XYZ file of N, CA and C in Angstrom:
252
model
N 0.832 -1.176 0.000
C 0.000 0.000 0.000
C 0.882 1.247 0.000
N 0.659 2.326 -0.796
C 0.765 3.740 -0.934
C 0.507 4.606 -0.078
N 1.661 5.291 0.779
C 1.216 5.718 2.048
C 1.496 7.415 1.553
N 0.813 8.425 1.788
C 1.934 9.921 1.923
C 1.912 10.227 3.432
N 3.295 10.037 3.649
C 3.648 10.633 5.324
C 5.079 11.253 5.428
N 5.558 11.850 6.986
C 6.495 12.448 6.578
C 7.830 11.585 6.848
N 8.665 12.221 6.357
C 10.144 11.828 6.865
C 10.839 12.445 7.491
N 11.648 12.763 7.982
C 12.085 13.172 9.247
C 13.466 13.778 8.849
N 14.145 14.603 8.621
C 15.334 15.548 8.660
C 15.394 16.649 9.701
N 16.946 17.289 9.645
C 16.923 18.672 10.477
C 17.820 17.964 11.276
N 18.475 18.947 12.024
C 19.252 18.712 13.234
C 18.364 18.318 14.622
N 19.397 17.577 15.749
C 18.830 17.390 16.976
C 17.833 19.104 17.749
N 16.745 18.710 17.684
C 16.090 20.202 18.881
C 15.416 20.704 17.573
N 16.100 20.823 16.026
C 15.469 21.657 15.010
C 15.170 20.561 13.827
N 13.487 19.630 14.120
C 13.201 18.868 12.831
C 13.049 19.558 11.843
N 12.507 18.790 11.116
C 12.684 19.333 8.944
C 11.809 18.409 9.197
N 10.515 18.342 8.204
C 10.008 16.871 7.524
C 9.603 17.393 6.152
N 10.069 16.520 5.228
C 9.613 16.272 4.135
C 7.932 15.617 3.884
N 7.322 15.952 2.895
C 6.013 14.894 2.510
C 6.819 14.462 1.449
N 6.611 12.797 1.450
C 6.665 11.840 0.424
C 5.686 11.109 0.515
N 5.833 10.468 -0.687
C 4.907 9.156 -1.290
C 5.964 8.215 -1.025
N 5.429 7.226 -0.382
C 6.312 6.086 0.141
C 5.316 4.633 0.024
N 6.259 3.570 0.045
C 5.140 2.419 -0.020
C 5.401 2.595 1.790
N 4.472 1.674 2.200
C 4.338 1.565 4.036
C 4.858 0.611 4.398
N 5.873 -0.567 3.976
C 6.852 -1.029 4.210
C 8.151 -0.465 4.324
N 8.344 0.573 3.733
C 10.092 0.938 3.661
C 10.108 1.760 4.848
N 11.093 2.031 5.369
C 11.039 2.880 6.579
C 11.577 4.265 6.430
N 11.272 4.744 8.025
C 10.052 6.318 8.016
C 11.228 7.543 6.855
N 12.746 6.950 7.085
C 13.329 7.877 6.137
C 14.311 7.179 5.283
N 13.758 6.138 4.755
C 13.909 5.347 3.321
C 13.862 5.724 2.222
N 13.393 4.822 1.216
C 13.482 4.743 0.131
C 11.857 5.338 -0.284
N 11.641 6.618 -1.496
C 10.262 7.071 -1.373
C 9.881 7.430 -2.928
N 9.281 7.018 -3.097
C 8.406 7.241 -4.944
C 8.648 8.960 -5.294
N 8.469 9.675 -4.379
C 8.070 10.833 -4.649
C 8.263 12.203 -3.331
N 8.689 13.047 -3.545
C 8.917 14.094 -2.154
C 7.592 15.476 -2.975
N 6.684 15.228 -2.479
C 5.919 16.606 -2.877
C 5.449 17.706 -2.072
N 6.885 17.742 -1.023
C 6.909 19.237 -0.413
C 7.366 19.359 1.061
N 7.434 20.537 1.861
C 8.006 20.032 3.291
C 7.159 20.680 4.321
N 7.538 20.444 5.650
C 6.863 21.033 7.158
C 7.763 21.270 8.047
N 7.865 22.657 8.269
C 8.908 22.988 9.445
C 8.321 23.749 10.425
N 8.366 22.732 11.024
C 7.234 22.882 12.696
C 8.313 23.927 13.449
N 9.289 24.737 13.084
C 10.302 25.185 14.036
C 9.924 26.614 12.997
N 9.360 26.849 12.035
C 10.031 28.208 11.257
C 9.638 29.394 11.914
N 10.793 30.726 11.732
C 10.289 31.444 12.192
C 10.697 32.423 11.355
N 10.300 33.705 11.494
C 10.799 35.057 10.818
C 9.781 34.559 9.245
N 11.270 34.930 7.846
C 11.337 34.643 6.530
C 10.614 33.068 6.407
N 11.098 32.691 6.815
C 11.040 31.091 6.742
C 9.592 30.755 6.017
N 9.383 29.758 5.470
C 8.113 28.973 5.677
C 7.748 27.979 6.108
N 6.292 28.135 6.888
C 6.206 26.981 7.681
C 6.279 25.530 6.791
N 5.203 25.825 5.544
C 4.971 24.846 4.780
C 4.313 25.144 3.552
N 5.169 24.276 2.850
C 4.617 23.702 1.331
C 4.503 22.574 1.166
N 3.491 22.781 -0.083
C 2.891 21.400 -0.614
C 2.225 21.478 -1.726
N 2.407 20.666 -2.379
C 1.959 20.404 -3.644
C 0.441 19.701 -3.951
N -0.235 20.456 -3.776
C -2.014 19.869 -3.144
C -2.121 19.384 -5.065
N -2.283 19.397 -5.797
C -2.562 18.701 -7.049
C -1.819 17.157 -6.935
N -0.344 17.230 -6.342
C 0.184 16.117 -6.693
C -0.431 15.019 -5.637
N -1.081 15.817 -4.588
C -1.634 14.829 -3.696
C -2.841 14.397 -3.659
N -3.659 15.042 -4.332
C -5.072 14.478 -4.996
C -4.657 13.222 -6.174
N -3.642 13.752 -6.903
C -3.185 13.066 -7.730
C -3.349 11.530 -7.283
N -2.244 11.807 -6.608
C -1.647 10.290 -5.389
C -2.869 9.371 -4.778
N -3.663 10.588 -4.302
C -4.921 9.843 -3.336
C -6.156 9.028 -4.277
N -6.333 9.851 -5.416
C -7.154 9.650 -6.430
C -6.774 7.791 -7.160
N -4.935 7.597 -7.324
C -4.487 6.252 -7.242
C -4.481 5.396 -6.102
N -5.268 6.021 -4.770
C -5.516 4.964 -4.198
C -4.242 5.344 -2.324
N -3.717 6.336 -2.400
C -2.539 6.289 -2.046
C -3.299 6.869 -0.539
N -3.107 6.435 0.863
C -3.670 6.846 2.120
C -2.843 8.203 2.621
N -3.316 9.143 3.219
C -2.910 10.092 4.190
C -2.417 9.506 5.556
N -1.371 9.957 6.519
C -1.240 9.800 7.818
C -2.346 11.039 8.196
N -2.273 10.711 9.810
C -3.726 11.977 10.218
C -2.685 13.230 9.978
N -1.231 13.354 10.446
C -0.764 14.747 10.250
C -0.709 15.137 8.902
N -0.632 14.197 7.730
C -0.394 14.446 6.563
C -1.739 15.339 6.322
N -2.599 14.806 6.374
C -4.447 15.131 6.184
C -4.761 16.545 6.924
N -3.707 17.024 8.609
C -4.319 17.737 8.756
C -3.018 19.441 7.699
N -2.015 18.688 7.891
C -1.239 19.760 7.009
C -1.855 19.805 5.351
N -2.493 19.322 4.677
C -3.136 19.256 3.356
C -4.352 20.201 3.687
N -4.819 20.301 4.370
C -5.835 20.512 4.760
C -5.752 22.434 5.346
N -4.542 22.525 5.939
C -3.814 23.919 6.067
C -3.426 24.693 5.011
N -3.005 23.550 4.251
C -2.366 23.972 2.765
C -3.485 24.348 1.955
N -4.444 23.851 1.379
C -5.558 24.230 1.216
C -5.917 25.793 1.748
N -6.258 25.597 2.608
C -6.750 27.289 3.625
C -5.885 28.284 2.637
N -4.578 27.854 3.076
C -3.252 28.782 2.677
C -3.625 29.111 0.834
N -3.697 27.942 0.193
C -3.856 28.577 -1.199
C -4.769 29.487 -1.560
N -6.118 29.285 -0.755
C -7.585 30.035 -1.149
C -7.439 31.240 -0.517
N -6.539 31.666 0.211
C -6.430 32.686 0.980
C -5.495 34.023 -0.482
């Protein structure tokens, strides 16, 4: 199965996560089909919190591919963020 969840980068105290398309066997910062964007739960100032590529993830979901709940609720932010 086709999972989109995140992966995990950044230094110790300062994460990074990437969104990928990953199968749900490989592990959490493996091997991944696809990176369509990131989340930095730390940004501040310039920075951005987050991007994402909301077409490529309808895309994904539309083939069948599941959300994690954080994935669903950051898509879901991202969204807000574009219509805004």
């Amino acid at each position: 199965m086709v999972k989109i969840r995140l992966s995990r980068g950044g230094a110790k105290g300062r994460p990074f996560y990437h969104v990928v398309v990953t199968d749900q066997r490989s592990k959490r910062d493996g091997r991944n089909i696809e990176n369509i964007g990131y989340y930095n739960p730390v940004a501040s100032g310039k920075d951005k919190r987050l991007e994402l590529n909301v077409e490529r993830v309808k895309e994904w979901v539309g083939k069948g591919a599941q959300l994690t709940d954080k994935v669903a609720a950051l898509v879901k932010e991202a969204g807000k963020l574009q219509a805004a």
